[in-house]
mmCIF file of C-alpha atoms and ligand atoms in Angstrom:
data_model
loop_
_atom_site.group_PDB
_atom_site.id
_atom_site.type_symbol
_atom_site.label_atom_id
_atom_site.label_comp_id
_atom_site.label_asym_id
_atom_site.label_seq_id
_atom_site.Cartn_x
_atom_site.Cartn_y
_atom_site.Cartn_z
ATOM 1 C CA UNK Y 362 270.451 75.231 -92.949
ATOM 2 C CA UNK Y 363 270.572 75.949 -89.245
ATOM 3 C CA UNK Y 364 268.196 78.866 -89.756
ATOM 4 C CA UNK Y 365 265.705 76.646 -91.668
ATOM 5 C CA UNK Y 366 265.806 74.083 -88.834
ATOM 6 C CA UNK Y 367 264.885 76.731 -86.260
ATOM 7 C CA UNK Y 368 262.020 78.073 -88.383
ATOM 8 C CA UNK Y 369 260.634 74.577 -88.893
ATOM 9 C CA UNK Y 370 260.644 73.717 -85.171
ATOM 10 C CA UNK Y 371 257.712 74.200 -82.768
ATOM 11 C CA UNK Y 372 258.074 77.689 -81.272
ATOM 12 C CA UNK Y 373 258.938 76.425 -77.807
ATOM 13 C CA UNK Y 374 261.109 73.389 -78.565
ATOM 14 C CA UNK Y 375 264.446 75.159 -77.903
ATOM 15 C CA UNK Y 376 263.223 76.232 -74.516
ATOM 16 C CA UNK Y 377 261.806 73.315 -72.604
ATOM 17 C CA UNK Y 378 262.185 72.673 -68.890
ATOM 18 C CA UNK Y 379 261.636 69.370 -67.084
ATOM 19 C CA UNK Y 380 258.152 69.229 -65.524
ATOM 20 C CA UNK Y 381 259.557 68.270 -62.107
ATOM 21 C CA UNK Y 382 261.745 71.402 -62.098
ATOM 22 C CA UNK Y 383 258.805 73.650 -63.035
ATOM 23 C CA UNK Y 384 256.588 72.070 -60.371
ATOM 24 C CA UNK Y 385 259.232 72.311 -57.652
ATOM 25 C CA UNK Y 386 259.811 75.980 -58.427
ATOM 26 C CA UNK Y 387 256.039 76.739 -58.417
ATOM 27 C CA UNK Y 388 255.617 74.906 -55.102
ATOM 28 C CA UNK Y 389 258.530 76.875 -53.573
ATOM 29 C CA UNK Y 390 256.918 80.168 -54.594
ATOM 30 C CA UNK Y 391 253.569 79.163 -53.126
ATOM 31 C CA UNK Y 392 255.224 77.948 -49.931
ATOM 32 C CA UNK Y 393 257.061 81.256 -49.601
ATOM 33 C CA UNK Y 394 253.676 83.015 -49.937
ATOM 34 C CA UNK Y 395 252.529 81.074 -46.851
ATOM 35 C CA UNK Y 396 249.949 78.878 -48.562
ATOM 36 C CA UNK Y 397 249.092 75.716 -46.635
ATOM 37 C CA UNK Y 398 249.245 73.169 -49.497
ATOM 38 C CA UNK Y 399 251.838 74.549 -51.964
ATOM 39 C CA UNK Y 400 252.715 71.301 -53.763
ATOM 40 C CA UNK Y 401 249.088 70.266 -54.278
ATOM 41 C CA UNK Y 402 248.204 73.759 -55.507
ATOM 42 C CA UNK Y 403 251.164 73.781 -57.916
ATOM 43 C CA UNK Y 404 250.164 70.393 -59.309
ATOM 44 C CA UNK Y 405 246.497 71.326 -59.703
ATOM 45 C CA UNK Y 406 247.401 74.560 -61.488
ATOM 46 C CA UNK Y 407 249.832 72.736 -63.785
ATOM 47 C CA UNK Y 408 247.234 70.059 -64.536
ATOM 48 C CA UNK Y 409 244.745 72.831 -65.365
ATOM 49 C CA UNK Y 410 247.198 74.570 -67.727
ATOM 50 C CA UNK Y 411 248.149 71.326 -69.456
ATOM 51 C CA UNK Y 412 244.595 69.962 -69.621
ATOM 52 C CA UNK Y 413 245.503 66.699 -67.878
ATOM 53 C CA UNK Y 414 244.530 65.105 -64.588
ATOM 54 C CA UNK Y 415 246.837 65.664 -61.637
ATOM 55 C CA UNK Y 416 247.699 61.962 -61.692
ATOM 56 C CA UNK Y 417 249.063 62.218 -65.246
ATOM 57 C CA UNK Y 418 251.552 64.985 -64.387
ATOM 58 C CA UNK Y 419 254.080 62.361 -63.332
ATOM 59 C CA UNK Y 420 254.138 61.059 -66.915
ATOM 60 C CA UNK Y 421 255.141 64.409 -68.428
ATOM 61 C CA UNK Y 422 258.744 65.013 -69.475
ATOM 62 C CA UNK Y 423 259.028 68.746 -69.881
ATOM 63 C CA UNK Y 424 257.071 71.971 -70.418
ATOM 64 C CA UNK Y 425 257.391 74.539 -73.200
ATOM 65 C CA UNK Y 426 257.603 78.298 -72.809
ATOM 66 C CA UNK Y 427 253.902 79.048 -73.423
ATOM 67 C CA UNK Y 428 252.713 76.574 -70.763
ATOM 68 C CA UNK Y 429 255.324 77.818 -68.295
ATOM 69 C CA UNK Y 430 254.272 81.430 -68.819
ATOM 70 C CA UNK Y 431 250.625 80.568 -68.231
ATOM 71 C CA UNK Y 432 251.519 78.572 -65.123
ATOM 72 C CA UNK Y 433 253.743 81.391 -63.820
ATOM 73 C CA UNK Y 434 250.846 83.806 -64.093
ATOM 74 C CA UNK Y 435 248.454 81.490 -62.237
ATOM 75 C CA UNK Y 436 251.045 80.778 -59.544
ATOM 76 C CA UNK Y 437 251.564 84.524 -59.042
ATOM 77 C CA UNK Y 438 247.793 85.077 -58.688
ATOM 78 C CA UNK Y 439 247.509 82.141 -56.277
ATOM 79 C CA UNK Y 440 250.445 83.505 -54.246
ATOM 80 C CA UNK Y 441 248.597 86.841 -54.095
ATOM 81 C CA UNK Y 442 245.577 85.115 -52.521
ATOM 82 C CA UNK Y 443 243.243 84.246 -55.392
ATOM 83 C CA UNK Y 444 241.487 80.985 -54.456
ATOM 84 C CA UNK Y 445 242.758 77.968 -56.351
ATOM 85 C CA UNK Y 446 239.219 77.149 -57.436
ATOM 86 C CA UNK Y 447 238.769 80.593 -59.020
ATOM 87 C CA UNK Y 448 241.894 79.983 -61.092
ATOM 88 C CA UNK Y 449 240.860 76.538 -62.270
ATOM 89 C CA UNK Y 450 237.092 77.247 -62.301
ATOM 90 C CA UNK Y 451 236.458 73.940 -60.569
ATOM 91 C CA UNK Y 452 235.697 72.750 -57.034
ATOM 92 C CA UNK Y 453 235.626 69.095 -56.069
ATOM 93 C CA UNK Y 454 232.853 68.056 -53.660
ATOM 94 C CA UNK Y 455 232.166 64.401 -52.843
ATOM 95 C CA UNK Y 456 232.140 62.749 -56.304
ATOM 96 C CA UNK Y 457 231.312 65.954 -58.156
ATOM 97 C CA UNK Y 458 233.278 68.500 -60.135
ATOM 98 C CA UNK Y 459 231.394 71.787 -59.751
ATOM 99 C CA UNK Y 460 231.884 74.983 -61.716
ATOM 100 C CA UNK Y 461 232.740 77.892 -59.415
ATOM 101 C CA UNK Y 462 234.206 81.361 -59.711
ATOM 102 C CA UNK Y 463 233.899 84.891 -58.389
ATOM 103 C CA UNK Y 464 230.371 85.478 -57.048
ATOM 104 C CA UNK Y 465 229.736 82.027 -55.601
ATOM 105 C CA UNK Y 466 230.896 80.355 -52.401
ATOM 106 C CA UNK Y 467 233.573 77.702 -52.945
ATOM 107 C CA UNK Y 468 232.341 74.470 -51.273
ATOM 108 C CA UNK Y 469 234.525 73.344 -48.376
ATOM 109 C CA UNK Y 470 235.685 69.807 -47.517
ATOM 110 C CA UNK Y 471 234.087 69.909 -44.047
ATOM 111 C CA UNK Y 472 230.648 70.416 -45.625
ATOM 112 C CA UNK Y 473 231.020 66.994 -47.272
ATOM 113 C CA UNK Y 474 230.295 65.467 -43.849
ATOM 114 C CA UNK Y 475 226.717 66.774 -44.008
ATOM 115 C CA UNK Y 476 225.937 64.512 -46.952
ATOM 116 C CA UNK Y 477 226.805 61.366 -44.972
ATOM 117 C CA UNK Y 478 224.897 62.683 -41.948
ATOM 118 C CA UNK Y 479 221.842 63.452 -44.069
ATOM 119 C CA UNK Y 480 221.864 60.124 -45.900
ATOM 120 C CA UNK Y 481 222.138 58.267 -42.578
ATOM 121 C CA UNK Y 482 218.967 60.018 -41.367
ATOM 122 C CA UNK Y 483 216.859 59.035 -44.382
ATOM 123 C CA UNK Y 484 214.231 56.425 -43.679
ATOM 124 C CA UNK Y 485 212.422 56.192 -47.024
ATOM 125 C CA UNK Y 486 213.663 54.931 -50.393
ATOM 126 C CA UNK Y 487 212.398 57.954 -52.387
ATOM 127 C CA UNK Y 488 212.972 60.889 -50.033
ATOM 128 C CA UNK Y 489 212.204 64.528 -50.688
ATOM 129 C CA UNK Y 490 215.360 66.542 -49.892
ATOM 130 C CA UNK Y 491 215.656 70.335 -49.715
ATOM 131 C CA UNK Y 492 219.008 72.176 -49.794
ATOM 132 C CA UNK Y 493 218.531 75.687 -48.360
ATOM 133 C CA UNK Y 494 221.204 78.316 -49.223
ATOM 134 C CA UNK Y 495 222.453 76.066 -52.001
ATOM 135 C CA UNK Y 496 225.265 78.210 -53.493
ATOM 136 C CA UNK Y 497 226.920 76.228 -56.292
ATOM 137 C CA UNK Y 498 224.623 73.306 -55.441
ATOM 138 C CA UNK Y 499 227.191 71.241 -53.549
ATOM 139 C CA UNK Y 500 224.915 69.601 -50.964
ATOM 140 C CA UNK Y 501 221.790 69.093 -53.071
ATOM 141 C CA UNK Y 502 223.616 67.923 -56.186
ATOM 142 C CA UNK Y 503 225.734 65.500 -54.144
ATOM 143 C CA UNK Y 504 222.523 64.074 -52.645
ATOM 144 C CA UNK Y 505 221.020 63.634 -56.117
ATOM 145 C CA UNK Y 506 224.242 61.965 -57.247
ATOM 146 C CA UNK Y 507 224.512 59.579 -54.301
ATOM 147 C CA UNK Y 508 220.808 58.915 -53.712
ATOM 148 C CA UNK Y 509 219.389 58.937 -57.240
ATOM 149 C CA UNK Y 510 215.914 57.990 -55.991
ATOM 150 C CA UNK Y 511 215.715 61.259 -54.029
ATOM 151 C CA UNK Y 512 213.740 64.229 -55.332
ATOM 152 C CA UNK Y 513 215.922 67.254 -54.651
ATOM 153 C CA UNK Y 514 214.982 70.936 -54.399
ATOM 154 C CA UNK Y 515 217.713 73.584 -54.093
ATOM 155 C CA UNK Y 516 216.960 77.117 -52.873
ATOM 156 C CA UNK Y 517 219.246 80.110 -53.429
ATOM 157 C CA UNK Y 518 218.598 83.832 -53.715
ATOM 158 C CA UNK Y 519 221.789 85.457 -54.947
ATOM 159 C CA UNK Y 520 221.701 86.059 -58.737
ATOM 160 C CA UNK Y 521 225.387 85.221 -59.295
ATOM 161 C CA UNK Y 522 225.193 82.066 -57.173
ATOM 162 C CA UNK Y 523 222.018 81.048 -59.013
ATOM 163 C CA UNK Y 524 223.839 81.204 -62.351
ATOM 164 C CA UNK Y 525 226.485 78.739 -61.125
ATOM 165 C CA UNK Y 526 223.818 76.602 -59.457
ATOM 166 C CA UNK Y 527 221.727 76.296 -62.626
ATOM 167 C CA UNK Y 528 224.805 75.556 -64.738
ATOM 168 C CA UNK Y 529 225.938 72.852 -62.308
ATOM 169 C CA UNK Y 530 222.448 71.338 -62.144
ATOM 170 C CA UNK Y 531 222.336 71.151 -65.960
ATOM 171 C CA UNK Y 532 225.828 69.640 -66.102
ATOM 172 C CA UNK Y 533 224.971 66.975 -63.525
ATOM 173 C CA UNK Y 534 221.810 66.042 -65.400
ATOM 174 C CA UNK Y 535 223.818 65.802 -68.628
ATOM 175 C CA UNK Y 536 226.225 63.506 -66.755
ATOM 176 C CA UNK Y 537 223.352 61.169 -65.887
ATOM 177 C CA UNK Y 538 222.214 62.370 -62.450
ATOM 178 C CA UNK Y 539 218.477 62.828 -61.878
ATOM 179 C CA UNK Y 540 217.021 66.283 -62.593
ATOM 180 C CA UNK Y 541 216.660 68.621 -59.624
ATOM 181 C CA UNK Y 542 214.443 71.661 -59.018
ATOM 182 C CA UNK Y 543 216.171 75.025 -58.497
ATOM 183 C CA UNK Y 544 214.138 77.719 -56.712
ATOM 184 C CA UNK Y 545 215.016 81.409 -56.436
ATOM 185 C CA UNK Y 546 213.797 82.363 -52.948
ATOM 186 C CA UNK Y 547 214.903 84.076 -49.745
ATOM 187 C CA UNK Y 548 215.034 81.377 -47.075
ATOM 188 C CA UNK Y 549 214.262 83.900 -44.339
ATOM 189 C CA UNK Y 550 210.984 85.079 -45.895
ATOM 190 C CA UNK Y 551 207.547 83.438 -45.693
ATOM 191 C CA UNK Y 552 206.120 81.570 -47.375
ATOM 192 C CA UNK Y 553 209.018 79.360 -48.405
ATOM 193 C CA UNK Y 554 208.040 76.426 -50.644
ATOM 194 C CA UNK Y 555 204.452 76.426 -49.262
ATOM 195 C CA UNK Y 556 203.514 73.514 -51.541
ATOM 196 C CA UNK Y 557 206.048 71.296 -49.718
ATOM 197 C CA UNK Y 558 204.963 72.123 -46.127
ATOM 198 C CA UNK Y 559 205.011 69.038 -43.905
ATOM 199 C CA UNK Y 560 206.281 66.701 -46.665
ATOM 200 C CA UNK Y 561 210.085 67.008 -46.680
ATOM 201 C CA UNK Y 562 212.233 64.099 -45.468
ATOM 202 C CA UNK Y 563 215.520 65.980 -45.137
ATOM 203 C CA UNK Y 564 216.575 69.619 -45.017
ATOM 204 C CA UNK Y 565 220.291 70.096 -45.630
ATOM 205 C CA UNK Y 566 221.786 73.527 -45.171
ATOM 206 C CA UNK Y 567 225.098 75.336 -45.014
ATOM 207 C CA UNK Y 568 223.924 78.931 -44.502
ATOM 208 C CA UNK Y 569 226.001 82.073 -43.929
ATOM 209 C CA UNK Y 570 227.014 81.908 -40.253
ATOM 210 C CA UNK Y 571 230.185 83.886 -39.586
ATOM 211 C CA UNK Y 572 229.566 86.568 -36.920
ATOM 212 C CA UNK Y 573 230.108 90.048 -38.384
ATOM 213 C CA UNK Y 574 233.553 91.410 -37.675
ATOM 214 C CA UNK Y 575 235.217 87.989 -37.340
ATOM 215 C CA UNK Y 576 238.695 88.223 -38.888
ATOM 216 C CA UNK Y 577 238.984 85.797 -41.802
ATOM 217 C CA UNK Y 578 242.039 84.540 -43.705
ATOM 218 C CA UNK Y 579 242.674 86.929 -46.638
ATOM 219 C CA UNK Y 580 241.829 84.360 -49.325
ATOM 220 C CA UNK Y 581 238.430 83.709 -47.676
ATOM 221 C CA UNK Y 582 237.527 87.333 -46.950
ATOM 222 C CA UNK Y 583 238.508 88.535 -50.406
ATOM 223 C CA UNK Y 584 237.063 85.654 -52.387
ATOM 224 C CA UNK Y 585 233.729 84.375 -51.107
ATOM 225 C CA UNK Y 586 230.806 86.827 -51.334
ATOM 226 C CA UNK Y 587 229.926 88.501 -48.003
ATOM 227 C CA UNK Y 588 226.363 87.275 -48.384
ATOM 228 C CA UNK Y 589 227.624 83.695 -48.330
ATOM 229 C CA UNK Y 590 229.738 84.228 -45.235
ATOM 230 C CA UNK Y 591 228.221 86.587 -42.708
ATOM 231 C CA UNK Y 592 225.196 85.856 -40.543
ATOM 232 C CA UNK Y 593 224.676 89.193 -38.804
ATOM 233 C CA UNK Y 594 226.120 90.414 -35.512
ATOM 234 C CA UNK Y 595 226.006 87.030 -33.739
ATOM 235 C CA UNK Y 596 226.224 84.846 -36.870
ATOM 236 C CA UNK Y 597 222.721 83.449 -36.292
ATOM 237 C CA UNK Y 598 220.643 85.943 -38.297
ATOM 238 C CA UNK Y 599 219.929 83.466 -41.104
ATOM 239 C CA UNK Y 600 220.030 80.332 -38.939
ATOM 240 C CA UNK Y 601 217.173 81.475 -36.635
ATOM 241 C CA UNK Y 602 214.551 81.899 -39.403
ATOM 242 C CA UNK Y 603 215.949 78.908 -41.241
ATOM 243 C CA UNK Y 604 215.265 76.652 -38.241
ATOM 244 C CA UNK Y 605 211.634 77.818 -38.325
ATOM 245 C CA UNK Y 606 211.369 77.316 -42.082
ATOM 246 C CA UNK Y 607 212.777 73.779 -41.850
ATOM 247 C CA UNK Y 608 210.245 73.014 -39.114
ATOM 248 C CA UNK Y 609 207.418 74.011 -41.462
ATOM 249 C CA UNK Y 610 208.812 71.975 -44.341
ATOM 250 C CA UNK Y 611 209.676 68.718 -42.562
ATOM 251 C CA UNK Y 612 207.255 65.838 -42.234
ATOM 252 C CA UNK Y 613 207.021 64.128 -38.821
ATOM 253 C CA UNK Y 614 210.238 62.125 -38.451
ATOM 254 C CA UNK Y 615 211.997 64.232 -41.096
ATOM 255 C CA UNK Y 616 215.522 65.444 -40.350
ATOM 256 C CA UNK Y 617 217.485 68.694 -40.411
ATOM 257 C CA UNK Y 618 221.274 68.806 -40.929
ATOM 258 C CA UNK Y 619 222.630 72.299 -40.389
ATOM 259 C CA UNK Y 620 226.237 73.527 -40.635
ATOM 260 C CA UNK Y 621 227.265 76.262 -38.193
ATOM 261 C CA UNK Y 622 230.208 78.324 -36.996
ATOM 262 C CA UNK Y 623 232.639 76.509 -34.703
ATOM 263 C CA UNK Y 624 231.645 78.906 -31.910
ATOM 264 C CA UNK Y 625 227.982 77.809 -32.158
ATOM 265 C CA UNK Y 626 228.243 74.209 -30.930
ATOM 266 C CA UNK Y 627 226.000 75.095 -27.978
ATOM 267 C CA UNK Y 628 223.928 77.996 -29.359
ATOM 268 C CA UNK Y 629 222.532 76.154 -32.403
ATOM 269 C CA UNK Y 630 221.478 72.974 -30.532
ATOM 270 C CA UNK Y 631 219.786 75.254 -27.966
ATOM 271 C CA UNK Y 632 217.826 76.998 -30.724
ATOM 272 C CA UNK Y 633 216.789 73.617 -32.118
ATOM 273 C CA UNK Y 634 215.595 72.343 -28.750
ATOM 274 C CA UNK Y 635 213.729 75.607 -28.122
ATOM 275 C CA UNK Y 636 211.999 75.260 -31.529
ATOM 276 C CA UNK Y 637 210.739 71.794 -30.507
ATOM 277 C CA UNK Y 638 213.021 69.528 -32.537
ATOM 278 C CA UNK Y 639 213.784 66.036 -31.202
ATOM 279 C CA UNK Y 640 217.026 64.026 -31.211
ATOM 280 C CA UNK Y 641 219.137 67.201 -31.282
ATOM 281 C CA UNK Y 642 222.866 66.460 -31.531
ATOM 282 C CA UNK Y 643 225.964 68.408 -32.424
ATOM 283 C CA UNK Y 644 228.899 67.058 -34.429
ATOM 284 C CA UNK Y 645 232.535 67.924 -35.036
ATOM 285 C CA UNK Y 646 234.463 68.138 -38.286
ATOM 286 C CA UNK Y 647 237.681 66.247 -38.999
ATOM 287 C CA UNK Y 648 239.692 69.033 -37.354
ATOM 288 C CA UNK Y 649 237.723 68.496 -34.125
ATOM 289 C CA UNK Y 650 235.726 71.743 -34.387
ATOM 290 C CA UNK Y 651 232.003 71.941 -33.621
ATOM 291 C CA UNK Y 652 230.619 72.048 -37.160
ATOM 292 C CA UNK Y 653 227.019 70.902 -37.659
ATOM 293 C CA UNK Y 654 223.848 69.962 -35.818
ATOM 294 C CA UNK Y 655 221.303 67.275 -36.593
ATOM 295 C CA UNK Y 656 217.709 67.102 -35.367
ATOM 296 C CA UNK Y 657 214.402 65.475 -36.167
ATOM 297 C CA UNK Y 658 210.877 66.758 -36.457
ATOM 298 C CA UNK Y 659 209.126 64.806 -33.663
ATOM 299 C CA UNK Y 660 206.630 62.219 -34.924
ATOM 300 C CA UNK Y 661 204.078 63.244 -32.298
ATOM 301 C CA UNK Y 662 204.043 66.861 -33.471
ATOM 302 C CA UNK Y 663 205.949 69.844 -32.171
ATOM 303 C CA UNK Y 664 206.450 70.198 -28.434
ATOM 304 C CA UNK Y 665 206.263 73.932 -28.975
ATOM 305 C CA UNK Y 666 204.679 75.510 -32.030
ATOM 306 C CA UNK Y 667 207.455 76.835 -34.256
ATOM 307 C CA UNK Y 668 206.770 80.548 -34.718
HETATM 308 C C1 SAM B 2003 228.035 79.394 -46.970
HETATM 309 S S1 SAM B 2003 227.312 79.521 -48.579
HETATM 310 C C2 SAM B 2003 226.991 77.781 -48.805
HETATM 311 C C3 SAM B 2003 226.742 77.363 -50.218
HETATM 312 C C4 SAM B 2003 226.609 75.846 -50.396
HETATM 313 N N1 SAM B 2003 225.523 75.325 -49.602
HETATM 314 C C5 SAM B 2003 227.898 75.170 -50.015
HETATM 315 O O1 SAM B 2003 227.952 74.504 -48.964
HETATM 316 O O2 SAM B 2003 228.876 75.286 -50.768
HETATM 317 C C6 SAM B 2003 225.725 80.225 -48.178
HETATM 318 C C7 SAM B 2003 224.814 80.496 -49.373
HETATM 319 O O3 SAM B 2003 223.573 81.024 -48.876
HETATM 320 C C8 SAM B 2003 223.100 82.013 -49.767
HETATM 321 N N2 SAM B 2003 222.176 82.868 -49.005
HETATM 322 C C9 SAM B 2003 222.477 83.779 -48.059
HETATM 323 N N3 SAM B 2003 221.370 84.320 -47.550
HETATM 324 C C10 SAM B 2003 220.323 83.734 -48.205
HETATM 325 C C11 SAM B 2003 218.920 83.879 -48.120
HETATM 326 N N4 SAM B 2003 218.358 84.729 -47.240
HETATM 327 N N5 SAM B 2003 218.131 83.125 -48.929
HETATM 328 C C12 SAM B 2003 218.689 82.247 -49.808
HETATM 329 N N6 SAM B 2003 220.026 82.065 -49.925
HETATM 330 C C13 SAM B 2003 220.837 82.800 -49.131
HETATM 331 C C14 SAM B 2003 224.361 82.709 -50.243
HETATM 332 O O4 SAM B 2003 224.131 83.400 -51.446
HETATM 333 C C15 SAM B 2003 225.317 81.529 -50.371
HETATM 334 O O5 SAM B 2003 225.274 80.998 -51.672
#
């Protein structure tokens, strides 16, 4: 009789552990590995394994063996430095859930600030917005989501990043956001979007800008593609041509919002002034680091011809 009972039970019923115990143990392991947000990571991994939202974890009683084994494996990989977003396949950016993984840059919280900055600089109800170096599509797709009257063009050149970008663009359209245009092009090479020259209201960009040789935290260096991170010896190798390209694309009064390395709070505004932009300003992120510049294409034409 006892034997029949065991056979008839779900395979993991004799071996269940309270969810709070599993989560506390996962968080301890991640803390011991030196990760900055161990409890949040543990909860997000558990939510991923269980197929529930993080908020619903509190309602769970206990976890069976199979779920615990899967969680243990993910916690071990996270402790070894794999980015959380590569384990869950998802990155949250503004109101969006974007698909990410190896081969594409994981969008960062500080980049979210550029969306507010860009929207504040819009002066027309149906603006044309271009996201240069689009990666997974974070900036451009967030603009399309939050300003549905905008026409959005996203430019990326890396084949792996383009696959994520196209998948995210399709998913956002299926979720009800307006369609966007995805262009495979090198932002440093002319001509870039020649058909849009002088017509763009806003260029948003988070290009590669880390100076070569800068030591990075292991989970950044090992996870994001080098092409997404490094901007040549001084970090400005993509930013210099990009400033020229934006100048060609923008209409008079149009705006550029450009993320940069925290060591470039003076260098990037200088480049913008030298290229003839007006209203050049630099801005900090929530950690107080110099993070992005804003500028406008002067209405009276360029003070100096952008080369
Ligand atoms: C720092 S990532 C930013 C991605 C995205 N904008 C974000 O904020 O999550 C920079 C992106 O620029 C792309 N990239 C680098 N050089 C490029 C180039 N010359 N032309 C087009 N894209 C480029 C990389 O492939 C990468 O996806």
